[in-house]
XYZ file of C-alpha atoms in Angstrom:
666
model
C -235.771 176.701 -40.363
C -233.027 174.799 -42.196
C -231.807 174.313 -45.768
C -233.309 171.285 -47.496
C -229.873 169.875 -48.307
C -227.571 170.185 -45.274
C -224.360 169.933 -47.267
C -225.077 173.396 -48.673
C -224.814 174.964 -45.221
C -221.648 176.709 -44.084
C -220.653 175.692 -40.565
C -218.629 177.612 -38.006
C -215.123 176.795 -36.821
C -214.350 175.724 -33.240
C -212.192 176.816 -30.322
C -210.982 174.442 -27.589
C -211.959 176.163 -24.331
C -209.817 173.799 -22.219
C -206.615 174.998 -23.828
C -206.511 178.135 -21.688
C -207.772 176.294 -18.605
C -204.781 173.938 -18.712
C -202.376 176.867 -18.374
C -204.010 179.115 -15.769
C -205.485 179.040 -12.281
C -208.959 177.498 -11.995
C -209.595 179.355 -8.733
C -208.721 182.728 -10.229
C -210.910 181.907 -13.215
C -213.908 180.977 -11.018
C -213.548 184.182 -8.992
C -213.006 186.508 -11.961
C -215.199 189.531 -12.594
C -218.421 188.304 -14.203
C -220.307 191.061 -16.054
C -222.913 189.569 -18.396
C -224.744 191.648 -20.982
C -228.431 191.507 -20.069
C -231.681 191.837 -21.981
C -232.382 195.599 -22.322
C -229.840 196.203 -19.551
C -232.276 194.963 -16.902
C -231.051 194.085 -13.428
C -232.158 190.510 -12.538
C -234.745 190.450 -9.762
C -234.236 188.360 -6.653
C -235.892 184.958 -6.260
C -238.231 186.340 -3.548
C -239.417 189.136 -5.844
C -239.935 186.659 -8.686
C -242.097 184.488 -6.399
C -244.206 187.475 -5.445
C -244.762 188.474 -9.095
C -245.866 184.913 -9.982
C -248.247 184.496 -7.032
C -249.880 187.902 -7.632
C -250.240 187.436 -11.400
C -253.745 187.730 -12.870
C -253.429 184.303 -14.491
C -252.562 182.445 -11.284
C -255.149 184.381 -9.257
C -257.803 183.384 -11.820
C -256.831 179.674 -11.584
C -256.709 179.822 -7.753
C -260.324 181.089 -7.693
C -261.325 178.458 -10.259
C -259.735 175.594 -8.268
C -261.260 176.957 -5.053
C -264.710 176.964 -6.642
C -264.308 173.416 -8.006
C -262.789 171.870 -4.858
C -264.713 173.769 -2.193
C -261.478 174.835 -0.487
C -260.986 178.478 0.442
C -258.953 180.692 -1.901
C -256.463 181.230 0.955
C -255.945 177.476 1.243
C -255.447 177.071 -2.540
C -253.132 180.109 -2.618
C -251.043 178.527 0.146
C -250.822 175.316 -1.879
C -249.690 177.351 -4.913
C -247.015 178.985 -2.753
C -245.757 175.575 -1.583
C -245.648 174.299 -5.182
C -243.580 177.329 -6.148
C -241.202 176.806 -3.204
C -240.657 173.207 -4.334
C -240.156 174.294 -7.934
C -238.271 177.596 -7.945
C -234.572 178.116 -8.482
C -232.481 180.226 -6.125
C -229.671 181.249 -8.418
C -226.607 182.481 -6.526
C -223.404 183.556 -8.223
C -221.287 182.138 -5.360
C -222.670 178.636 -6.031
C -222.055 179.039 -9.752
C -218.454 180.036 -9.019
C -218.026 176.873 -6.928
C -219.354 174.763 -9.819
C -217.087 176.562 -12.305
C -214.043 175.766 -10.183
C -215.065 172.111 -9.700
C -216.090 171.562 -13.306
C -212.875 173.113 -14.626
C -210.976 170.408 -12.738
C -213.357 167.656 -13.871
C -213.495 168.655 -17.559
C -209.706 168.709 -17.827
C -209.610 165.155 -16.438
C -212.462 163.819 -18.565
C -211.949 165.406 -21.966
C -209.037 165.977 -24.312
C -210.851 169.057 -25.603
C -214.172 170.872 -25.322
C -214.761 172.686 -28.589
C -217.243 175.558 -29.003
C -218.176 177.521 -32.114
C -217.312 181.101 -31.171
C -219.413 182.569 -33.993
C -222.416 180.927 -32.354
C -221.472 182.549 -29.047
C -221.244 185.942 -30.756
C -224.706 185.460 -32.264
C -226.049 184.526 -28.813
C -224.446 187.592 -27.216
C -226.332 189.735 -29.713
C -229.597 187.780 -29.354
C -229.821 188.085 -25.546
C -229.763 191.878 -25.812
C -232.578 192.056 -28.374
C -235.264 189.633 -27.163
C -235.797 186.996 -24.457
C -233.856 183.831 -25.285
C -234.785 180.159 -24.969
C -231.863 177.705 -25.127
C -232.706 174.273 -26.564
C -229.775 171.842 -26.148
C -229.759 168.257 -27.364
C -229.705 165.780 -24.481
C -227.360 162.799 -24.445
C -225.777 163.064 -20.986
C -226.151 164.569 -17.524
C -223.100 166.596 -18.532
C -225.192 168.677 -20.969
C -226.771 171.225 -18.625
C -223.612 171.531 -16.513
C -221.610 172.354 -19.615
C -224.199 174.872 -20.814
C -224.038 176.916 -17.595
C -220.250 176.637 -17.548
C -219.986 178.018 -21.088
C -222.388 180.894 -20.517
C -220.397 181.930 -17.441
C -217.168 181.633 -19.414
C -218.390 183.898 -22.216
C -220.016 186.508 -19.899
C -223.523 185.562 -20.962
C -226.504 185.616 -18.574
C -226.725 182.368 -16.620
C -229.698 180.239 -17.710
C -232.529 178.942 -15.564
C -232.887 175.250 -16.369
C -235.933 172.979 -16.309
C -234.860 169.842 -14.390
C -236.711 166.695 -13.318
C -237.683 166.147 -9.687
C -235.333 163.104 -9.663
C -232.466 165.415 -8.742
C -234.214 166.529 -5.583
C -233.410 163.126 -4.041
C -229.731 164.158 -4.186
C -229.913 166.108 -0.919
C -226.830 168.308 -1.044
C -226.337 168.238 -4.827
C -230.025 168.948 -5.512
C -229.872 172.193 -3.537
C -226.581 173.115 -5.187
C -228.220 172.657 -8.598
C -231.150 174.832 -7.445
C -228.688 177.566 -6.445
C -226.974 177.310 -9.824
C -230.203 177.981 -11.737
C -232.170 174.704 -11.878
C -235.912 174.782 -11.279
C -237.556 171.424 -10.625
C -240.683 170.073 -12.267
C -242.606 166.843 -11.927
C -242.304 164.361 -14.778
C -246.069 164.432 -15.254
C -248.787 166.773 -13.971
C -251.815 164.609 -14.747
C -254.872 166.831 -14.467
C -253.383 169.040 -11.754
C -254.684 172.412 -12.940
C -253.031 174.378 -10.124
C -249.589 172.840 -10.649
C -249.726 173.559 -14.379
C -250.779 177.161 -13.731
C -247.940 177.764 -11.240
C -245.394 176.154 -13.546
C -246.463 177.945 -16.717
C -246.766 181.346 -14.998
C -243.331 180.918 -13.401
C -241.690 180.217 -16.769
C -243.591 182.983 -18.578
C -242.781 185.537 -15.871
C -239.051 184.828 -16.207
C -239.346 185.058 -19.987
C -241.469 188.238 -20.085
C -239.132 190.042 -17.703
C -236.024 188.942 -19.577
C -234.857 187.705 -16.178
C -232.606 185.001 -17.618
C -232.429 182.698 -20.651
C -234.803 179.746 -20.197
C -233.170 176.385 -20.904
C -234.932 173.090 -21.470
C -234.570 169.909 -23.483
C -237.039 169.518 -26.348
C -236.660 165.733 -26.098
C -237.741 165.833 -22.456
C -235.168 163.324 -21.232
C -231.758 161.924 -22.097
C -231.696 159.733 -25.187
C -230.439 156.307 -24.111
C -229.802 155.337 -27.744
C -228.193 158.621 -28.886
C -230.886 158.950 -31.525
C -232.939 162.104 -31.213
C -236.216 161.493 -29.396
C -239.648 162.661 -30.518
C -239.856 166.234 -29.163
C -242.318 167.335 -26.499
C -244.269 170.541 -27.115
C -245.609 171.490 -23.638
C -242.778 173.809 -22.622
C -242.400 175.086 -26.169
C -246.021 176.249 -26.067
C -245.433 177.985 -22.719
C -242.436 179.992 -23.979
C -244.263 180.962 -27.190
C -247.502 182.000 -25.477
C -246.300 185.466 -24.351
C -245.635 186.209 -28.030
C -248.972 184.747 -29.135
C -250.760 187.010 -26.614
C -248.820 190.117 -27.632
C -246.911 190.389 -24.340
C -243.551 190.134 -26.121
C -242.483 191.465 -29.521
C -240.384 188.354 -30.205
C -238.624 185.372 -28.614
C -235.347 183.881 -29.850
C -235.084 180.065 -29.859
C -231.469 178.870 -29.932
C -230.914 175.169 -30.789
C -227.665 173.827 -29.314
C -226.014 170.601 -30.453
C -223.842 168.778 -27.902
C -221.889 165.763 -29.093
C -219.468 163.399 -27.370
C -216.671 161.294 -28.773
C -217.300 158.890 -25.902
C -220.418 159.072 -23.724
C -220.010 158.907 -19.949
C -223.215 156.888 -19.417
C -222.552 154.530 -22.352
C -222.790 151.119 -20.616
C -225.418 152.404 -18.162
C -227.691 153.249 -21.092
C -227.161 149.828 -22.690
C -228.118 148.103 -19.454
C -231.226 150.271 -19.092
C -232.281 149.269 -22.619
C -231.906 145.625 -21.548
C -234.230 146.062 -18.591
C -231.920 146.967 -15.720
C -233.565 149.894 -13.887
C -231.831 153.273 -13.954
C -229.934 153.870 -10.693
C -231.739 156.432 -8.563
C -230.041 159.832 -8.524
C -228.274 160.250 -5.187
C -225.309 162.089 -3.744
C -223.670 158.790 -2.709
C -224.120 157.496 -6.272
C -222.434 160.634 -7.580
C -219.478 160.109 -5.248
C -219.153 156.477 -6.357
C -219.119 157.674 -9.960
C -215.851 159.543 -9.347
C -213.984 156.659 -10.971
C -215.044 158.043 -14.371
C -212.456 160.786 -13.791
C -209.730 158.240 -14.483
C -211.170 157.450 -17.937
C -210.505 159.169 -21.266
C -213.662 160.443 -22.969
C -212.023 162.086 -25.964
C -213.486 165.336 -27.271
C -216.762 167.130 -26.668
C -218.353 169.599 -29.084
C -220.942 172.306 -28.395
C -222.443 174.060 -31.407
C -224.714 177.069 -30.792
C -227.073 177.311 -33.759
C -228.511 180.438 -35.331
C -231.242 182.058 -33.197
C -234.680 181.298 -34.599
C -237.215 184.136 -34.328
C -240.663 183.019 -33.141
C -242.105 186.080 -34.875
C -240.645 184.953 -38.211
C -241.705 181.351 -37.636
C -245.349 182.232 -37.045
C -245.700 184.604 -39.990
C -248.557 183.360 -42.150
C -249.092 180.310 -39.925
C -250.618 181.567 -36.673
C -253.404 184.130 -36.377
C -252.647 185.860 -33.090
C -256.000 187.620 -33.006
C -257.564 184.395 -31.654
C -255.733 185.122 -28.382
C -257.490 188.500 -28.079
C -260.940 186.944 -27.773
C -260.457 186.268 -24.054
C -258.665 188.196 -21.292
C -254.980 187.209 -21.071
C -255.431 185.815 -17.571
C -257.792 183.059 -18.745
C -255.948 179.826 -19.652
C -256.417 178.741 -23.264
C -255.667 175.355 -24.777
C -253.727 175.570 -28.046
C -256.000 175.414 -31.093
C -255.533 172.611 -33.631
C -253.561 175.000 -35.884
C -251.346 176.094 -32.996
C -250.741 172.506 -31.920
C -249.752 171.563 -35.490
C -247.443 174.582 -35.670
C -245.792 173.699 -32.335
C -245.284 170.094 -33.390
C -243.822 171.062 -36.756
C -241.512 173.653 -35.161
C -240.298 171.190 -32.519
C -239.405 168.578 -35.150
C -237.557 171.115 -37.288
C -235.600 172.419 -34.304
C -234.496 168.863 -33.486
C -233.450 168.415 -37.117
C -231.285 171.534 -36.775
C -229.737 169.982 -33.646
C -229.011 166.801 -35.613
C -227.488 168.682 -38.546
C -225.068 170.525 -36.241
C -223.925 167.407 -34.358
C -220.191 166.898 -34.809
C -219.392 163.295 -35.754
C -216.071 161.625 -35.009
C -214.474 158.818 -37.085
C -215.609 156.243 -34.506
C -219.259 156.575 -35.629
C -218.224 155.311 -39.082
C -216.148 152.488 -37.608
C -218.981 151.487 -35.251
C -221.389 151.374 -38.210
C -219.106 148.990 -40.080
C -218.340 146.746 -37.091
C -222.049 146.334 -36.338
C -222.579 145.171 -39.925
C -219.717 142.686 -39.529
C -220.361 140.775 -36.282
C -217.588 138.289 -37.105
C -215.072 141.127 -37.243
C -212.906 142.728 -39.911
C -209.252 142.849 -40.896
C -207.700 146.212 -40.089
C -206.800 146.800 -43.738
C -210.383 146.154 -44.846
C -211.726 148.323 -42.016
C -209.476 151.197 -43.100
C -210.537 150.856 -46.734
C -214.251 150.704 -45.959
C -214.065 153.538 -43.406
C -212.444 155.782 -45.994
C -215.183 154.913 -48.506
C -217.861 155.566 -45.893
C -216.264 158.879 -44.918
C -216.658 160.176 -48.463
C -220.250 158.936 -48.652
C -221.117 160.624 -45.336
C -219.525 163.910 -46.424
C -221.400 163.780 -49.738
C -224.627 163.442 -47.732
C -223.778 166.492 -45.593
C -222.309 164.921 -42.426
C -220.608 167.327 -40.008
C -217.560 165.059 -39.713
C -214.473 165.965 -37.702
C -211.755 164.032 -39.513
C -208.159 164.974 -38.594
C -206.367 166.895 -41.345
C -203.346 165.288 -43.017
C -203.685 162.065 -40.985
C -203.548 158.636 -42.601
C -206.794 156.688 -42.385
C -205.046 153.839 -40.565
C -203.755 156.276 -37.944
C -207.217 157.797 -37.400
C -208.703 154.317 -36.984
C -205.974 153.276 -34.566
C -206.705 156.289 -32.321
C -210.449 155.580 -32.399
C -209.992 151.910 -31.559
C -207.760 152.850 -28.619
C -210.384 155.220 -27.170
C -213.123 152.567 -27.435
C -210.994 149.526 -26.635
C -213.435 148.424 -23.897
C -215.864 147.437 -26.674
C -213.352 145.620 -28.871
C -210.867 142.852 -29.205
C -207.976 143.406 -31.616
C -205.834 140.401 -32.385
C -203.505 139.574 -35.280
C -204.812 142.489 -37.315
C -208.450 141.473 -36.787
C -211.012 143.738 -35.048
C -214.236 142.494 -33.512
C -216.880 143.813 -31.140
C -216.277 141.822 -28.000
C -216.929 141.665 -24.273
C -213.634 142.764 -22.714
C -214.723 143.475 -19.139
C -217.134 140.597 -18.458
C -216.667 138.640 -15.212
C -214.007 135.939 -15.513
C -216.358 133.212 -14.321
C -218.453 130.677 -16.111
C -221.671 132.263 -17.331
C -225.008 130.890 -18.433
C -226.003 131.229 -22.107
C -228.450 133.967 -21.079
C -225.702 135.912 -19.292
C -223.401 135.553 -22.300
C -226.111 137.010 -24.544
C -226.634 139.852 -22.068
C -222.919 140.762 -21.963
C -222.657 140.722 -25.757
C -225.875 142.756 -26.065
C -224.385 145.452 -23.789
C -221.435 145.757 -26.180
C -223.652 145.804 -29.292
C -226.074 148.398 -27.869
C -223.164 150.546 -26.647
C -221.659 150.451 -30.123
C -225.066 151.088 -31.707
C -225.361 154.312 -29.697
C -222.465 155.682 -31.787
C -223.823 154.401 -35.083
C -227.125 156.056 -34.163
C -225.392 159.442 -34.078
C -224.949 159.346 -37.862
C -228.311 157.790 -38.751
C -229.846 161.182 -39.553
C -227.252 161.531 -42.348
C -228.118 158.210 -43.995
C -231.784 157.905 -42.994
C -233.645 159.288 -46.007
C -231.388 157.638 -48.646
C -231.608 154.410 -46.594
C -235.418 154.535 -46.592
C -235.296 155.004 -50.369
C -232.847 152.092 -50.787
C -235.123 149.772 -48.782
C -238.208 151.084 -50.603
C -236.660 150.286 -54.003
C -236.082 146.710 -52.877
C -239.548 146.357 -51.320
C -241.336 147.801 -54.350
C -239.636 145.318 -56.699
C -240.390 147.889 -59.378
C -238.716 150.864 -61.029
C -241.950 152.859 -61.184
C -241.513 156.079 -59.238
C -245.021 155.906 -57.746
C -244.481 152.350 -56.477
C -241.148 153.269 -54.894
C -242.660 156.372 -53.279
C -245.543 154.356 -51.813
C -243.073 151.938 -50.208
C -240.948 154.875 -49.019
C -244.020 156.472 -47.454
C -245.001 153.205 -45.736
C -241.521 152.781 -44.226
C -241.401 156.430 -43.219
C -244.721 156.055 -41.421
C -243.643 152.787 -39.794
C -240.444 154.365 -38.435
C -241.864 157.781 -37.511
C -241.487 157.038 -33.788
C -237.967 155.687 -34.350
C -236.427 158.664 -36.158
C -236.973 162.406 -36.534
C -239.194 162.623 -39.603
C -241.080 165.909 -39.813
C -244.852 165.420 -40.127
C -246.104 166.190 -43.626
C -242.637 166.136 -45.202
C -242.869 162.762 -46.946
C -242.574 164.200 -50.461
C -239.712 166.519 -49.470
C -237.863 163.637 -47.773
C -238.323 161.461 -50.865
C -236.992 164.224 -53.116
C -234.053 164.816 -50.781
C -233.166 161.106 -50.856
C -233.387 161.062 -54.667
C -231.224 164.174 -54.911
C -228.504 162.802 -52.631
C -228.327 159.465 -54.440
C -228.382 161.114 -57.885
C -225.596 163.452 -56.771
C -223.579 160.404 -55.741
C -224.210 158.705 -59.104
C -226.182 155.882 -57.504
C -229.519 156.538 -59.223
C -231.082 158.093 -62.248
C -234.457 159.669 -61.515
C -236.585 159.929 -64.639
C -240.096 161.331 -64.967
C -241.824 158.063 -64.060
C -238.976 155.748 -63.101
C -236.086 155.432 -60.684
C -233.224 153.430 -62.143
C -230.144 152.181 -60.303
C -226.835 152.954 -62.035
C -224.314 150.236 -62.821
C -222.135 151.267 -59.855
C -224.987 151.971 -57.442
C -225.752 148.541 -56.020
C -223.048 148.621 -53.342
C -224.202 151.988 -51.965
C -227.851 150.909 -51.907
C -226.932 147.632 -50.216
C -224.939 149.487 -47.533
C -227.822 151.880 -46.906
C -230.257 148.968 -46.588
C -227.901 147.369 -44.067
C -228.073 150.536 -41.963
C -231.811 149.971 -41.400
C -231.533 146.186 -41.092
C -231.484 146.073 -37.233
C -234.692 148.120 -37.127
C -236.398 145.998 -39.777
C -235.429 142.828 -37.917
C -236.450 144.271 -34.554
C -239.901 145.274 -35.802
C -240.341 141.820 -37.359
C -239.506 140.220 -34.013
C -242.182 142.352 -32.335
C -244.726 141.416 -35.010
C -243.848 137.697 -34.632
C -244.386 137.987 -30.895
C -247.741 139.722 -31.334
C -248.934 136.986 -33.690
C -247.453 133.897 -32.020
C -247.060 134.545 -28.303
C -249.380 137.284 -27.128
C -252.372 136.392 -24.955
C -255.738 138.061 -24.522
C -254.778 139.758 -21.268
C -251.347 141.162 -22.178
C -250.986 144.497 -20.405
C -249.005 147.412 -21.740
C -246.667 147.118 -18.749
C -245.933 143.430 -19.482
C -245.270 144.011 -23.185
C -241.583 145.044 -23.102
C -240.326 142.231 -20.776
C -242.364 139.685 -22.743
C -240.957 140.769 -26.135
C -237.440 140.837 -24.684
C -237.787 137.251 -23.471
C -239.180 136.225 -26.865
C -236.190 137.806 -28.661
C -233.793 136.191 -26.167
C -235.236 132.744 -26.939
C -234.798 133.349 -30.669
C -231.139 134.363 -30.138
C -230.428 131.336 -27.929
C -232.061 129.067 -30.512
C -229.849 130.520 -33.259
C -232.843 131.896 -35.166
C -231.930 135.561 -34.577
C -228.543 137.270 -34.634
C -229.752 140.829 -34.126
C -228.976 141.771 -30.512
C -230.567 145.174 -31.056
C -233.963 143.420 -31.053
C -233.483 143.194 -27.258
C -233.613 146.994 -26.902
C -236.626 148.297 -24.987
C -236.469 151.534 -27.000
C -236.878 149.685 -30.299
C -239.675 147.521 -28.852
C -241.503 150.580 -27.495
C -241.222 152.376 -30.842
C -242.422 149.287 -32.721
C -245.492 149.067 -30.485
C -246.168 152.779 -31.110
C -246.032 152.073 -34.872
C -248.457 149.135 -34.646
C -250.822 151.248 -32.529
C -250.627 154.147 -34.991
C -251.312 151.786 -37.930
C -254.308 150.274 -36.079
C -252.771 146.780 -35.979
C -252.899 146.915 -32.164
C -255.424 148.706 -29.980
C -255.341 149.696 -26.317
C -258.305 148.531 -24.287
C -258.847 149.621 -20.699
C -259.890 146.737 -18.419
C -260.409 147.922 -14.860
C -257.283 149.775 -13.788
C -255.098 148.182 -16.458
C -254.528 148.866 -20.153
C -254.416 145.681 -22.251
C -253.338 145.275 -25.859
C -255.780 143.896 -28.397
C -253.941 142.529 -31.457
C -255.362 142.428 -34.980
C -253.236 139.500 -36.162
C -254.254 139.837 -39.807
C -253.084 143.478 -39.846
C -249.849 142.642 -37.981
C -249.095 139.791 -40.418
C -249.669 142.122 -43.344
C -247.254 144.699 -41.919
C -244.668 142.003 -41.219
C -244.934 140.715 -44.792
C -244.289 144.223 -46.118
C -241.271 144.626 -43.821
C -240.027 141.168 -44.800
C -239.706 142.207 -48.446
C -236.907 144.523 -47.356
C -234.537 141.815 -46.091
C -233.147 140.573 -49.382
C -230.198 142.891 -50.020
C -229.283 143.748 -46.438
C -227.156 140.681 -45.734
C -224.043 141.466 -43.758
C -221.445 143.348 -45.790
C -222.466 141.999 -49.196
C -222.378 145.622 -50.327
C -218.606 145.858 -49.874
C -217.810 142.808 -51.942
C -219.909 144.303 -54.746
C -218.064 147.617 -54.424
C -214.645 145.934 -54.558
C -215.670 143.791 -57.527
């Protein structure tokens, strides 16, 4: 799916699509002749015809009879329920609505962004792919803007408009929800439970659109927006649905197209930080959308959309999936994926997300944010410029897709970045520091002061998180070398494998790739002159300590956060702690530690980190879920948790704030 070392990959150049929009009529553009090239030249069927095909399909008719038999309801009654589900779910794509959105979004994008850059070679590959086989678009998901931009771009380049899997949340936006439906969105519940009929209607609806080449299917592998801007563990339900027609021999092939969407400044930045601190997400509503118009007065820098190479499902499955297993039953009978198929789906989903990560365009601010988070007391501008330049070269050596302005002085690049993100900073007398600049000008309690500072830190961390995939594997190796306290290759690998397993819910680490990840980390650090890897030993070079110390510092917030969770589980948890109570309880525990001066890591307050830490302790059998009545409680094995904490604690020694830079300078 992707080269082992990303720096070996040639990447496409970009075109700013807003350049033309700034010099021509938006209305004329929205009303222009739209003539997309379609799959096999087919004419798209109307929504009413699509509904009829789905309801009359052998698969849905089989499930209707099955549900009728199990429930005792008549088949007519169950069929009517299926029809109502489909009415609630189905899109009603209308070109006139799309034209309205194109006109409106053209105005909005020009206000919000300095540029929207698209790789035209990727568009050309997509234009070819949609003619050959049904296409599934798989964008990364960092903002509500993602799916709007996708439809806008496909209209712009005369590509078939996608049908988009959207959450039912949008249906509460009365007018806007229907507008989204008429621009290609189809709405699905967040969870189906054991609703056999709903699943059958949903899966048949998607497969019918795919089999008929009706339109590209678009959905987010991560399932929801990432509040931290790290990639989320992918979901495989929809991926299985779009692959099934190929598995059953109904389609010759399906093209999966990963799309990477990156933002220089994220619209929902502070909203995400507040959600991570326990403030509920505002409910989607039309009035809320209207109130959000003030964002149009802000500058959000540049946006990048990179269409990756189409990935053939036929090529992916070669030698991995035996399709004959799907011939043992009639096609209309639902089949659960076999263990081999489930493993294949999971592996494919992870590798597709890794492709998304590798094609994410990174701006200089992600480097600056990384350094400022490691220096909570701030930095002199001259030192910031020097360290950013050093970090730029390290990131490029590790294969980062970095958009650094040509022929611009480092100080000038930093100045522009600081100006765009000034709401997170204070700059005074040549000194830069992460700071609360828009907090209420009234006396606050210590708890409120911590909250305001945590919003800034988590907002800044969302940018640092965008580059974590570049540093992750070398960082795990750097921490493993410290934890192992040994040069023996086997000892270092064992520590690397432990950390990789511990953080497998935190980062995108492909299952079964531990050895490959270890070798990749060794290769990158050898290439940089940081390590020598011998047959049985890994030896740090004389100049390597600073790089290893920096990389350890990158993982320090996660190490500290997981240690906070383990301390809570051992010291504070009670016998009846429910899963629902866990996050607020850990947050309060971390808050007390910060107020007492025992913890300086504000990222330990993040619900995402706490949730991922709990997932790790559950996976490692240090915590177990026990159902008591209607509630799920957590049973803690304190000996196991203490053991894990001790292993994590060995990693703290070299990750003290910015000690790596002083070593580099010396």
